[in-house]
Coordinates of C-alpha atoms and ligand atoms in Angstrom, one line a residue:
X177 CA 114.2 80.4 212.4
X178 CA 111.9 82.6 214.5
X179 CA 112.6 85.0 217.3
X180 CA 110.7 82.7 219.7
X181 CA 113.2 79.9 219.2
X182 CA 115.0 79.0 222.4
X183 CA 118.7 79.4 222.7
X184 CA 120.4 76.0 222.1
X185 CA 121.9 74.4 225.2
X186 CA 125.2 73.7 223.5
X187 CA 127.7 76.6 223.5
X188 CA 127.5 78.7 220.4
X189 CA 130.3 79.9 218.2
X190 CA 129.3 82.9 216.1
X191 CA 131.5 83.8 213.2
X192 CA 131.7 87.3 211.8
X193 CA 133.1 87.9 208.3
X194 CA 133.0 91.3 206.5
X195 CA 132.8 91.0 202.7
X196 CA 133.5 93.6 200.1
X197 CA 133.2 92.6 196.5
X198 CA 134.0 89.0 197.2
X199 CA 131.5 87.4 194.8
X200 CA 134.2 85.1 193.3
X201 CA 135.2 83.6 196.6
X202 CA 132.3 83.9 199.1
X203 CA 130.6 80.6 198.2
X204 CA 133.9 78.7 198.6
X205 CA 134.6 80.5 201.8
X206 CA 131.2 79.6 203.2
X207 CA 131.5 75.9 202.3
X208 CA 134.9 75.5 203.9
X209 CA 133.8 77.4 207.0
X210 CA 130.6 75.4 207.4
X211 CA 132.5 72.1 207.0
X212 CA 134.8 73.1 209.8
X213 CA 132.0 74.4 212.1
X214 CA 129.8 71.4 211.7
X215 CA 132.8 69.1 212.6
X216 CA 133.2 70.9 216.0
X217 CA 132.0 68.5 218.7
X218 CA 129.4 69.7 221.2
X219 CA 129.2 73.1 219.7
X220 CA 126.5 74.9 217.8
X221 CA 127.3 77.7 215.4
X222 CA 125.9 80.8 213.7
X223 CA 127.5 82.8 210.9
X224 CA 127.2 86.6 210.5
X225 CA 128.2 88.1 207.2
X226 CA 128.4 91.8 206.8
X227 CA 128.3 93.0 203.2
X228 CA 130.3 96.3 203.2
X229 CA 128.3 98.0 200.4
X230 CA 129.7 95.7 197.7
X231 CA 129.1 96.8 194.1
X232 CA 129.2 93.3 192.7
X233 CA 126.9 90.3 193.4
X234 CA 128.3 89.6 196.9
X235 CA 125.0 90.5 198.6
X236 CA 123.0 88.3 196.2
X237 CA 125.4 85.4 196.8
X238 CA 125.1 85.9 200.6
X239 CA 121.3 86.1 200.5
X240 CA 121.1 82.9 198.5
X241 CA 123.4 81.1 201.0
X242 CA 121.2 82.4 203.9
X243 CA 118.0 81.3 202.1
X244 CA 119.2 77.7 202.4
X245 CA 120.7 77.9 205.9
X246 CA 119.0 79.4 209.0
X247 CA 122.3 79.7 210.8
X248 CA 123.4 82.3 208.3
X249 CA 122.6 85.9 209.1
X250 CA 123.3 88.5 206.4
X251 CA 123.6 92.2 207.1
X252 CA 124.4 94.8 204.5
X253 CA 125.8 98.3 205.1
X254 CA 124.3 101.2 203.3
X255 CA 127.7 102.0 201.6
X256 CA 131.3 100.9 201.8
X257 CA 132.4 102.0 205.3
X258 CA 135.6 100.0 205.3
X259 CA 136.8 96.8 206.8
X260 CA 137.1 97.9 210.4
X261 CA 133.7 99.4 210.5
X262 CA 132.1 96.4 208.7
X263 CA 133.8 94.1 211.2
X264 CA 132.6 96.3 214.1
X265 CA 129.0 96.2 212.8
X266 CA 129.3 92.4 212.7
X267 CA 130.6 92.3 216.2
X268 CA 127.7 94.5 217.4
X269 CA 125.0 92.1 216.0
X270 CA 126.8 88.8 216.7
X271 CA 125.7 86.8 219.7
X272 CA 127.2 83.7 221.1
X273 CA 129.5 82.2 223.7
X274 CA 132.5 82.6 221.4
X275 CA 132.7 85.2 218.7
X276 CA 135.2 84.5 215.9
X277 CA 136.1 87.3 213.5
X278 CA 137.8 86.5 210.2
X279 CA 138.3 87.7 206.6
X280 CA 136.2 86.2 203.9
X281 CA 138.8 85.7 201.2
X282 CA 140.2 82.4 202.7
X283 CA 143.5 84.1 203.8
X284 CA 142.3 83.2 207.3
X285 CA 142.0 79.4 206.9
X286 CA 138.9 78.0 208.6
X287 CA 140.8 74.8 209.3
X288 CA 142.6 76.7 212.1
X289 CA 139.3 77.1 214.0
X290 CA 139.3 73.8 216.0
X291 CA 142.7 74.7 217.5
X292 CA 141.4 78.2 218.4
X293 CA 138.3 76.8 219.9
X294 CA 140.3 74.3 222.0
X295 CA 142.3 77.2 223.5
X296 CA 139.0 79.1 224.2
X297 CA 137.7 76.0 225.9
X298 CA 140.8 76.0 228.0
X299 CA 139.7 79.3 229.4
X300 CA 141.4 81.9 227.2
X301 CA 139.3 85.0 226.5
X302 CA 141.2 86.2 223.4
X303 CA 142.7 83.6 221.0
X304 CA 144.5 85.5 218.3
X305 CA 145.8 83.7 215.2
X306 CA 149.2 85.1 214.3
X307 CA 150.3 85.0 210.7
X308 CA 153.8 83.6 210.0
X309 CA 155.1 85.1 206.8
X310 CA 152.9 86.7 204.2
X311 CA 153.7 85.1 200.9
X312 CA 150.7 86.4 199.1
X313 CA 151.6 90.1 199.7
X314 CA 153.8 92.3 197.6
X315 CA 157.3 93.3 198.8
X316 CA 156.1 96.9 199.3
X317 CA 153.2 95.7 201.6
X318 CA 155.5 93.4 203.6
X319 CA 158.0 96.1 204.1
X320 CA 155.4 98.8 205.0
X321 CA 153.7 96.4 207.4
X322 CA 157.0 95.6 209.2
X323 CA 157.9 99.3 209.4
X324 CA 154.4 100.1 210.7
X325 CA 154.4 97.5 213.5
X326 CA 157.9 98.5 214.7
X327 CA 156.8 102.2 214.6
X328 CA 153.5 101.7 216.4
X329 CA 155.1 99.5 219.1
X330 CA 157.6 102.2 219.9
X331 CA 154.8 104.6 220.6
X332 CA 151.8 102.6 221.8
X333 CA 151.1 101.9 225.4
X334 CA 149.8 98.4 224.7
X335 CA 151.9 96.0 222.6
X336 CA 150.5 95.3 219.2
X337 CA 151.7 91.9 218.0
X338 CA 152.8 91.9 214.3
X339 CA 150.9 89.4 212.3
X340 CA 148.0 89.2 214.9
X341 CA 145.4 90.8 212.6
X342 CA 141.7 90.4 212.8
X343 CA 141.5 86.6 212.9
X344 CA 140.5 86.2 216.5
X345 CA 138.2 84.2 218.8
X346 CA 136.7 86.2 221.7
X347 CA 135.0 84.9 224.8
X348 CA 131.6 86.5 225.7
X349 CA 133.4 88.8 228.2
X350 CA 136.0 90.0 225.7
X351 CA 133.3 90.5 223.0
X352 CA 131.2 92.6 225.4
X353 CA 134.3 94.6 226.3
X354 CA 135.1 95.3 222.6
X355 CA 131.5 96.3 221.9
X356 CA 131.6 98.7 224.8
X357 CA 134.3 100.8 223.1
X358 CA 132.4 103.5 221.3
X359 CA 135.2 105.1 219.3
X360 CA 134.7 105.8 215.6
X361 CA 138.3 105.5 214.4
X362 CA 138.7 101.8 215.0
X363 CA 141.9 99.8 214.9
X364 CA 140.5 96.5 216.1
X365 CA 143.7 94.6 216.6
X366 CA 144.9 97.4 218.9
X367 CA 141.6 97.5 220.7
X368 CA 141.8 93.7 221.2
X369 CA 145.2 94.2 222.8
X370 CA 143.9 97.1 224.9
X371 CA 141.0 95.2 226.5
X372 CA 143.3 92.8 228.3
X373 CA 141.8 89.5 229.6
X374 CA 143.6 86.1 229.2
X375 CA 145.1 86.0 225.7
X376 CA 146.9 83.4 223.7
X377 CA 148.3 83.1 220.2
X378 CA 148.0 80.4 217.6
X379 CA 150.5 80.6 214.7
X380 CA 149.3 80.0 211.1
X381 CA 150.6 80.3 207.6
X382 CA 148.5 82.7 205.5
X383 CA 147.9 81.6 202.0
X384 CA 147.4 84.0 199.1
X385 CA 143.8 85.1 198.6
X386 CA 141.7 82.3 197.1
X387 CA 140.4 84.6 194.4
X388 CA 139.8 88.3 193.6
X389 CA 142.1 91.0 194.7
X390 CA 143.0 92.9 197.9
X391 CA 140.5 95.7 198.8
X392 CA 143.1 97.3 201.0
X393 CA 144.4 100.0 198.7
X394 CA 147.5 101.8 199.8
X395 CA 145.2 104.7 200.7
X396 CA 143.1 102.5 203.0
X397 CA 146.2 101.1 204.5
X398 CA 147.6 104.5 205.2
X399 CA 144.3 105.6 206.8
X400 CA 144.4 102.5 209.0
X401 CA 148.0 103.2 210.0
X402 CA 146.9 106.8 211.0
X403 CA 144.0 105.5 213.0
X404 CA 146.4 103.2 214.8
X405 CA 148.9 105.9 215.6
X406 CA 146.5 108.6 216.6
X407 CA 144.1 106.3 218.5
X408 CA 146.7 104.5 220.4
X409 CA 149.2 107.0 221.5
X410 CA 149.4 110.7 222.3
X411 CA 153.2 110.5 221.9
X412 CA 153.3 112.6 218.7
X413 CA 151.4 115.4 220.5
X414 CA 153.8 115.3 223.4
X415 CA 156.7 115.1 220.9
X416 CA 155.5 118.4 219.5
X417 CA 155.9 120.1 222.8
X418 CA 159.3 118.6 223.5
X419 CA 160.7 119.3 220.0
X420 CA 159.3 122.8 220.2
X421 CA 161.4 123.3 223.4
X422 CA 164.5 121.8 221.8
X423 CA 164.2 124.0 218.7
X424 CA 163.5 127.1 220.9
X425 CA 166.5 126.2 223.1
X426 CA 168.7 125.9 220.0
X427 CA 167.5 129.3 218.7
X428 CA 168.3 130.9 222.0
X429 CA 171.7 129.3 222.1
X430 CA 172.4 130.6 218.6
X431 CA 171.3 134.1 219.7
X432 CA 173.7 134.0 222.6
X433 CA 176.5 132.9 220.3
X434 CA 175.8 135.7 217.9
X435 CA 175.6 138.3 220.7
X436 CA 178.9 137.0 222.1
X437 CA 180.7 137.3 218.8
X438 CA 179.3 140.8 218.3
X439 CA 180.4 141.9 221.8
X440 CA 183.8 140.2 222.0
X441 CA 185.0 139.7 218.4
X442 CA 182.9 142.3 216.6
X443 CA 183.2 140.3 213.4
X444 CA 179.5 139.8 212.9
X445 CA 178.6 139.8 209.2
X446 CA 174.9 140.0 208.7
X447 CA 174.1 136.3 207.8
X448 CA 171.3 136.0 205.3
X449 CA 171.8 132.3 205.0
X450 CA 171.7 131.5 208.7
X451 CA 168.6 133.7 209.1
X452 CA 166.7 132.0 206.3
X453 CA 167.7 128.6 207.6
X454 CA 166.4 129.4 211.0
X455 CA 163.2 130.7 209.6
X456 CA 162.7 127.7 207.4
X457 CA 163.5 125.3 210.2
X458 CA 161.1 126.9 212.7
X459 CA 158.4 127.4 210.1
X460 CA 158.7 123.7 209.1
X461 CA 158.6 122.4 212.6
X462 CA 155.7 124.6 213.5
X463 CA 153.7 123.5 210.5
X464 CA 154.4 119.8 211.1
X465 CA 153.2 120.1 214.7
X466 CA 150.2 122.2 214.0
X467 CA 149.3 119.3 211.6
X468 CA 149.8 116.8 214.3
X469 CA 147.5 118.8 216.6
X470 CA 145.0 119.1 213.8
X471 CA 144.9 115.3 213.5
X472 CA 144.0 114.9 217.1
X473 CA 141.6 117.7 217.0
X474 CA 139.9 116.3 213.9
X475 CA 139.4 113.0 215.8
X476 CA 138.0 114.8 218.8
X477 CA 135.6 116.6 216.5
X478 CA 134.5 113.3 214.8
X479 CA 133.9 111.7 218.2
X480 CA 131.9 114.6 219.6
X481 CA 129.6 114.6 216.6
X482 CA 128.4 111.2 218.0
X483 CA 127.1 110.0 214.6
X484 CA 126.2 106.4 214.2
X485 CA 129.3 104.5 212.8
X486 CA 127.3 102.9 210.1
X487 CA 123.7 102.1 208.8
X488 CA 122.3 98.8 207.7
X489 CA 120.3 98.8 204.5
X490 CA 119.5 95.1 205.2
X491 CA 119.5 93.3 208.5
X492 CA 119.1 89.6 209.0
X493 CA 115.3 88.8 209.2
X494 CA 116.1 85.7 211.2
X495 CA 116.6 86.8 214.7
X496 CA 118.5 83.8 216.2
X497 CA 121.8 85.7 216.0
X498 CA 120.3 88.2 218.4
X499 CA 117.7 86.1 220.2
X500 CA 119.2 86.5 223.6
X501 CA 120.2 90.1 223.3
X502 CA 118.5 93.3 222.5
X503 CA 118.8 94.2 218.8
X504 CA 120.5 97.4 217.8
X505 CA 120.2 99.0 214.4
X506 CA 123.6 100.7 214.6
X507 CA 126.1 101.6 217.3
Ligands
LIG238 N1 136.9 94.4 203.4 C1 135.7 95.1 203.7 N2 135.6 96.4 203.4 C2 136.6 97.0 202.7 C3 137.8 96.3 202.4 C4 137.9 95.0 202.8 O1 134.8 94.5 204.3 O2 136.5 98.2 202.5 C5 136.9 92.9 203.8 C6 137.3 92.0 202.6 O3 136.2 91.5 201.9 C7 138.1 90.9 203.3 C8 138.7 91.6 204.5 O4 138.0 92.8 204.7 O5 137.2 89.9 203.9 C9 140.2 91.9 204.3 O6 140.3 92.6 203.1 P1 141.4 92.3 202.0 O7 141.5 90.8 201.8 O8 141.1 93.0 200.7 O9 142.7 92.9 202.6 P2 144.2 92.2 202.7 O10 144.0 90.8 203.2 O11 144.7 92.3 201.3 O12 144.9 93.1 203.6
LIG239 MG1 142.9 89.4 202.3

């Protein structure tokens, strides 16, 4: 396809799938996705794949898929930037009337797309697929996920629906709103809740990954959880202030108690234990809260640097994914 090609008249669904070391599953994923997309009546489609700096043959696989299909647009990041950044890069370059983001390991079944599209055609701006149960995940992952969602929902200003991960169809408006958010530490499922618009949910049962293994190491999960907490709430910072007041108040009350005993009973024995306990308590609380402040400060520092969030080492030559919008190399 060339850049001079006119935009098709039928509404266009553009899928965005990040891929990191998915060589064993990507061809299967593409086949199933294409079968579903071609069956959608009165809709055209494009597919954007973002290779997140894979070290296996994922990029070669994607390029050979794109060579035989002009609707496929392959982008490749200069290194592994992580799922949320790869997905954001895909959202930046994707153009269409509806933008559908999904994982490329078949845990987000393409067969759910017709129902999501139907809801979008009814006028919803955000159609989130909500996972019911997570059979493929380990007990530890299920428990930590449950604990995380209940924790973040206690703190966050916007509700973050458990199970509504990054399998989501966005209208043009919702897509533009999401792309207008410049932050570096991205927790997309929270951002999707934050933008508002008309939203609906479609339940689905997530199968285990079709092949390969999860790229979300416990470290990456922990980082995502931190991004969620520190990007979506200032409660920990406020908590620091309140807890500091409580601890200081307790210290003052203890001092009054000691003075009273000294004045009225005169039985004060110099208490090494209570002294050391107080010191440790205060020291601990202060260190924890200095750490919390540090987390926010580090994020402010990262944002003020204003670095691009990612670089492409390969961008789709075919320009139909971006034909009706100005092209950007990075955000
Ligand atoms: N992914 C990515 N970069 C990463 C890790 C994951 O692009 O650093 C992609 C991966 O290829 C998949 C999706 O993000 O399409 C979700 O990752 P994964 O299936 O490993 O996570 P899980 O489903 O186990 O949480
Ligand atoms: Mg997965």
